[in-house]
CSV table of C-alpha atoms in Angstrom, one decimal:
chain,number,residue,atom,x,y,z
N,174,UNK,CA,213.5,-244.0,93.9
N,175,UNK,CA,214.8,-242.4,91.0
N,176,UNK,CA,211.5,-242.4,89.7
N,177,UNK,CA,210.0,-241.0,92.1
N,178,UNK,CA,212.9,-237.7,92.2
N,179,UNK,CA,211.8,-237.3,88.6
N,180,UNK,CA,208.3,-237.2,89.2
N,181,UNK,CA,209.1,-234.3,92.0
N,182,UNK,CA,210.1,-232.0,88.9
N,183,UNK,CA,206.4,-232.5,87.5
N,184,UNK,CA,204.8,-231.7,90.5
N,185,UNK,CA,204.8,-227.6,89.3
N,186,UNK,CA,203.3,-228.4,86.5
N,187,UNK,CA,200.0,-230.8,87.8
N,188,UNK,CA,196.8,-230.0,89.8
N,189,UNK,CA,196.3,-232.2,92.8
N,190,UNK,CA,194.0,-235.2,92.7
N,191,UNK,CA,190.5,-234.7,94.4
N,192,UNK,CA,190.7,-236.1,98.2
N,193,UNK,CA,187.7,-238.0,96.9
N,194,UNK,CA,190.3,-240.3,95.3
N,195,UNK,CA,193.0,-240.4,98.1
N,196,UNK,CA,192.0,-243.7,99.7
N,197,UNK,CA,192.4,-245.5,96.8
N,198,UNK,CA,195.7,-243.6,95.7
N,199,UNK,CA,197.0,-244.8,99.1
N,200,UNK,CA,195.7,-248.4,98.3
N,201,UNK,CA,197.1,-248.8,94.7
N,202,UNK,CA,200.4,-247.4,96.6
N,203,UNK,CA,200.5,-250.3,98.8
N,204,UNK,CA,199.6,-252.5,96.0
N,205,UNK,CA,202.0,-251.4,93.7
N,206,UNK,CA,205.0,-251.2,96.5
N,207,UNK,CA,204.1,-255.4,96.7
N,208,UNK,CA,204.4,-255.9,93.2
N,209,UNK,CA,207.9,-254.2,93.1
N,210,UNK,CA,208.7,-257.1,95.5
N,211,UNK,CA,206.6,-260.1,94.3
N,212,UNK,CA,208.5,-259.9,91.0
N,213,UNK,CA,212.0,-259.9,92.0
N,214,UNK,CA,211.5,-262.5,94.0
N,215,UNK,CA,209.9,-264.5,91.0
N,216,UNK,CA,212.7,-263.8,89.1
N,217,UNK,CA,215.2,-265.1,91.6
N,218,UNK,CA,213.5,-268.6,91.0
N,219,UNK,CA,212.6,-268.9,87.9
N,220,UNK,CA,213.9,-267.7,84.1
N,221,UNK,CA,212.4,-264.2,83.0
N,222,UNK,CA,210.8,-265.8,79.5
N,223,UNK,CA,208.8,-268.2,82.0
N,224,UNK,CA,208.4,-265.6,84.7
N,225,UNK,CA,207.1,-262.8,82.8
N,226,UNK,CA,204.6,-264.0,80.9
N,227,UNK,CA,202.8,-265.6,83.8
N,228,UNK,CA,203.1,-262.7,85.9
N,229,UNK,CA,201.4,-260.4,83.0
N,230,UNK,CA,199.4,-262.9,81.1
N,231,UNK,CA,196.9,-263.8,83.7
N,232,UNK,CA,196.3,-259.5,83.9
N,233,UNK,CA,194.1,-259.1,81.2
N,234,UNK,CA,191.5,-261.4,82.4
N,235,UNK,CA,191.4,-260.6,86.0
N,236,UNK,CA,191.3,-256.9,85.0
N,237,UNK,CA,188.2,-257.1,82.8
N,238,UNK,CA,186.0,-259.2,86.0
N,239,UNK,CA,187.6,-256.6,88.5
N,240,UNK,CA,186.2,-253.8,85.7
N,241,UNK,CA,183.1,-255.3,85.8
N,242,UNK,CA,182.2,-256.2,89.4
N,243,UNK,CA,183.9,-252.8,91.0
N,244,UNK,CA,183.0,-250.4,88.0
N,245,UNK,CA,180.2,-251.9,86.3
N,246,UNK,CA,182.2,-251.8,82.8
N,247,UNK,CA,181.2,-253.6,80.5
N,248,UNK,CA,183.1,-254.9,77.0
N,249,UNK,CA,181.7,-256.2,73.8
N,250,UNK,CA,181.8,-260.2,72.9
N,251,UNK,CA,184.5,-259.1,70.1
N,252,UNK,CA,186.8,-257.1,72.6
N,253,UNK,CA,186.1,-259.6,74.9
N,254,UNK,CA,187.8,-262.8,72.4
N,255,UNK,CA,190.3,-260.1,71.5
N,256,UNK,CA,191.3,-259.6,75.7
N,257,UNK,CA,191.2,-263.7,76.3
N,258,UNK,CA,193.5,-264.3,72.6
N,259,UNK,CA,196.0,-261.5,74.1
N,260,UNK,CA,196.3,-262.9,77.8
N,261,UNK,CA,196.5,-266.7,76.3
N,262,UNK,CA,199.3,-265.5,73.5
N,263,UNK,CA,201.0,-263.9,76.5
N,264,UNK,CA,201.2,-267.7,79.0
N,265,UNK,CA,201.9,-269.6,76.4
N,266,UNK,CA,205.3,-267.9,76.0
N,267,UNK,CA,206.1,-269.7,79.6
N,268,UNK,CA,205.4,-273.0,78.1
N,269,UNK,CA,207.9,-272.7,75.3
N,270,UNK,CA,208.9,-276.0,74.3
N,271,UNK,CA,206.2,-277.4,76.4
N,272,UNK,CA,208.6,-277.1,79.4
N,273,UNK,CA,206.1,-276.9,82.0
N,274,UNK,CA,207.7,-279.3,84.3
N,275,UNK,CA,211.1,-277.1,84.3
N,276,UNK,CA,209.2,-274.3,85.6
N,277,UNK,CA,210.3,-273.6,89.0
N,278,UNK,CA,206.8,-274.5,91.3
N,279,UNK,CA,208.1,-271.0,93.3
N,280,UNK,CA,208.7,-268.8,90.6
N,281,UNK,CA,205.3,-269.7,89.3
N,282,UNK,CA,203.8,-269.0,92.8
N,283,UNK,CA,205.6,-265.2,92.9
N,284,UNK,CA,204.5,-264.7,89.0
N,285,UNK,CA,201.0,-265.8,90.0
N,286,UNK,CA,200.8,-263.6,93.1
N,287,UNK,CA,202.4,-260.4,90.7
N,288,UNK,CA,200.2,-260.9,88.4
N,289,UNK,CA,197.5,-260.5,91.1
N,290,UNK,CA,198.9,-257.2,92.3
N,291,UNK,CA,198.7,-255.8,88.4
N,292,UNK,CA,195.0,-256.9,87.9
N,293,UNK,CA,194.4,-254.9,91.6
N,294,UNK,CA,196.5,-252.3,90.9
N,295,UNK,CA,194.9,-251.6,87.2
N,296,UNK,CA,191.8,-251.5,88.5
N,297,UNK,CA,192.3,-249.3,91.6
N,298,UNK,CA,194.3,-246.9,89.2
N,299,UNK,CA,191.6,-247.2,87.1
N,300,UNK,CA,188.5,-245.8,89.0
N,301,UNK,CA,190.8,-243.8,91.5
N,302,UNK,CA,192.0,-241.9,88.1
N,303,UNK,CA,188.2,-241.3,87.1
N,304,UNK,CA,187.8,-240.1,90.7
N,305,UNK,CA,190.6,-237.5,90.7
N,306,UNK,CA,190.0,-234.5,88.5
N,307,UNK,CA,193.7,-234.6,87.4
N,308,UNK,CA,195.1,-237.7,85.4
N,309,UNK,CA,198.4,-236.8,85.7
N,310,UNK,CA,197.9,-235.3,89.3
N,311,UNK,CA,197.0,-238.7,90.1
N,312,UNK,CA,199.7,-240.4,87.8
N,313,UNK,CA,202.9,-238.2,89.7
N,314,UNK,CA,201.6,-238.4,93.3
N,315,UNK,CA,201.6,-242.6,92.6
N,316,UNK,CA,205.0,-242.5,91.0
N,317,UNK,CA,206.1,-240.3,93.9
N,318,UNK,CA,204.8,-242.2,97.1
N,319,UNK,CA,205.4,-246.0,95.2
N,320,UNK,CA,208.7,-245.2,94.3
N,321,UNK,CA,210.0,-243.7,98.0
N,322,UNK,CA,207.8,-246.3,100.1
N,323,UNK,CA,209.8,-249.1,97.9
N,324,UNK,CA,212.9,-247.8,98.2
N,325,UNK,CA,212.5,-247.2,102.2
N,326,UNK,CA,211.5,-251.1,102.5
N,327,UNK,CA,214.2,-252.4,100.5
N,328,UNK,CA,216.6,-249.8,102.7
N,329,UNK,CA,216.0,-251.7,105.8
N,330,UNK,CA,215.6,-255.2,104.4
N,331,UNK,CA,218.7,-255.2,101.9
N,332,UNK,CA,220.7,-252.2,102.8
N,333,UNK,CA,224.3,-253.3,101.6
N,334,UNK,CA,223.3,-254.8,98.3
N,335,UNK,CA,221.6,-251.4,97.8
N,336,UNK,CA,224.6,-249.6,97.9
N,337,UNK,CA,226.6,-252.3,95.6
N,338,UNK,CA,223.9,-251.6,92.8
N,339,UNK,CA,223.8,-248.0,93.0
N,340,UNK,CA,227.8,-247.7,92.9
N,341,UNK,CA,227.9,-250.1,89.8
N,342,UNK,CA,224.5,-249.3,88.1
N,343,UNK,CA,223.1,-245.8,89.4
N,344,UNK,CA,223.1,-244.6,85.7
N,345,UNK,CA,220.8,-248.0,84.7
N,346,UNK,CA,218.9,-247.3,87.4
N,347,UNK,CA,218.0,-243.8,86.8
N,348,UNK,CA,217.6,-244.6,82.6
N,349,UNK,CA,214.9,-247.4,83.9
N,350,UNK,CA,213.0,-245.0,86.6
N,351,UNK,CA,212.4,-242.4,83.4
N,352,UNK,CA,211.0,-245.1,81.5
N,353,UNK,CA,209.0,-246.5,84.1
N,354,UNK,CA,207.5,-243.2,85.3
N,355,UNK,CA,207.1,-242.4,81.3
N,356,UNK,CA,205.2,-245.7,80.8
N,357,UNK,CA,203.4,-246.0,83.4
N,358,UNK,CA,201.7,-242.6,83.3
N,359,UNK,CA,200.5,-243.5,79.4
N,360,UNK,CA,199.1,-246.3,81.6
N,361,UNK,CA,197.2,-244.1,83.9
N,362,UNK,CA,196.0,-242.0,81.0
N,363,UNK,CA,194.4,-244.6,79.1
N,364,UNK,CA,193.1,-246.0,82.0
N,365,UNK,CA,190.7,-242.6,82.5
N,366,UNK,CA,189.1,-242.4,78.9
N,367,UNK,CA,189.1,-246.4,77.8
N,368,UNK,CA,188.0,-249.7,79.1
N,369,UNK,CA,190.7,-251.0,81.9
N,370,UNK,CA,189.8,-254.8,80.4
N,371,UNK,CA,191.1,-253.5,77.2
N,372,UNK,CA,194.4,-251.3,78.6
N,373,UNK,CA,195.7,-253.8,80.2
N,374,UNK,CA,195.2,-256.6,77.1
N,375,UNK,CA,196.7,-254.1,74.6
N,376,UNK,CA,199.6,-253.3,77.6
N,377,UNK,CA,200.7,-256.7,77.7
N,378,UNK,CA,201.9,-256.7,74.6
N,379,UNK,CA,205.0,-256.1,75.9
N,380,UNK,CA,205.5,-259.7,76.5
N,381,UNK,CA,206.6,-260.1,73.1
N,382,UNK,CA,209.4,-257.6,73.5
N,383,UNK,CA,210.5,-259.7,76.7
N,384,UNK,CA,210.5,-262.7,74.4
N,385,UNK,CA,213.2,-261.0,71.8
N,386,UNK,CA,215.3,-260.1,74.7
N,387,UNK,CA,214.6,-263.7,77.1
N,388,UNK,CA,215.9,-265.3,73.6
N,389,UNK,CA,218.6,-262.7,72.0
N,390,UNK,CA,219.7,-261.5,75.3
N,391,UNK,CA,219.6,-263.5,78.2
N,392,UNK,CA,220.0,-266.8,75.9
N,393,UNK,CA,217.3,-268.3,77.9
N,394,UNK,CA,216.1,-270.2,74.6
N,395,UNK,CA,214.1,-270.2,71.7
N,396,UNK,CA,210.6,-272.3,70.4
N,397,UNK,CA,207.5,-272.4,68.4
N,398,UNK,CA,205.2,-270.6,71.3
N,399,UNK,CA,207.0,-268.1,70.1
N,400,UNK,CA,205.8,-268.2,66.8
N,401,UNK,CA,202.0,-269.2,68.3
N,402,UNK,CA,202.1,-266.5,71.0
N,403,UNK,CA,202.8,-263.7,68.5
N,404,UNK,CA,200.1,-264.5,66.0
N,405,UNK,CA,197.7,-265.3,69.3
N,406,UNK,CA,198.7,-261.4,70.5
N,407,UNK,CA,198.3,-259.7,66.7
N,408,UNK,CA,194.8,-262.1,66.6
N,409,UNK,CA,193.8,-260.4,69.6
N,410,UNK,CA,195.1,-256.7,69.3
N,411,UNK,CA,192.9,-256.4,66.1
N,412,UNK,CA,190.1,-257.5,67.3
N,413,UNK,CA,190.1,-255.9,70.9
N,414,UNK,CA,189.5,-252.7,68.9
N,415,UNK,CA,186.1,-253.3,68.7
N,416,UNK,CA,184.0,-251.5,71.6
N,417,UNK,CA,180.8,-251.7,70.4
């Protein structure tokens, strides 16, 4: 929600999308409004070093086939090793330790089933951004409409805890929403003028940051995957460049 009040203040400043590209903002809405569930959820089961990594590794992949079948978009053989080294760096920071059998068989269930909404979601974003005339008319009317619709559904379903986290972490909240809305319109930009297969390889990299704080923050361990999944991820950044 507070995303969505900060994406209100853009709304001046943006054309709106072409109705051509409606339907499939209202789809990625409902898409993304699962994710924002799915992943919680996985969380609640499961550590966020094992979580994470599942949820986003398995992206990169699933994006590319979606990009290929639904938007006939094709990627070279070296960005194509580049996209597979970046989404096996990013799982094999679940296995860390080769702790496979620790992994909660539910929290690997919700990661799988997140991860399922990103590849959807990246690729409806994707053509619906190509579709709309206005990247970042697109990019506020999404933040808008996700972030209300969330917060109306998690309203009804978990009304009292609601109000315990904004009394104790409103300003948290608000400091995430900005970053979220900031990130995720970079997303949406780079989803109009590049290869989806390749945005959401080189977005995953962020799986490494959630290692440093899984390990230095949340104490939830460290191992040699670590170590393998970051040279895996540099591997495949450098060659993902290549589009030809």
């Amino acid at each position: 929600m507070a995303g969505s009040i900060l994406s209100v203040f853009a709304l001046p400043f943006v054309d709106s999308p072409d109705p051509a590209s409606w339907p499939l903002l209202v789809l990625t809405i409902a898409i993304h409004t699962g994710y924002h569930f799915f992943l919680p959820v996985a969380y609640d089961h499961g550590d966020f070093g094992q979580v994470y990594p599942i949820a986003r590794g398995m992206a990169p992949i699933l994006v590319t086939l979606g990009a290929l079948i639904f938007a006939g978009e094709h990627v070279s053989q070296f960005a194509l090793v580049g996209i597979l080294c970046l989404a096996v760096g990013v799982m094999a920071l679940a296995f860390d330790g080769g702790k496979v059998s620790s992994i909660n068989p539910k929290a690997i269930l919700f990661a799988l089933a997140t991860g399922v909404c990103i590849a959807s979601y990246t690729v409806v974003d994707g053509i619906g951004v190509r579709q709309s005339g206005s990247i970042l008319g697109f990019a506020v009317w999404l933040t808008i409409c996700n972030g209300v619709l969330t917060f109306l559904i998690a309203l009804i379903w978990k009304k009292r805890e609601i109000v315990v986290v904004l009394k104790n972490n409103a300003l948290i909240g608000f400091a995430g929403g900005a970053m979220q809305v900031g990130a995720y319109w970079i997303i949406v930009y780079a989803l109009a003028v590049a290869p989806m297969g390749m945005v959401s390889g080189l977005r995953e990299t962020s799986v490494l940051f959630a290692a440093l704080i899984s390990t230095f923050l949340l104490k939830e361990g460290f191992g040699v995957w670590r170590f393998v999944s970051a040279c895996l991820v540099t591997f495949g950044l450098i060659v993902s460049r290549n589009r030809s």
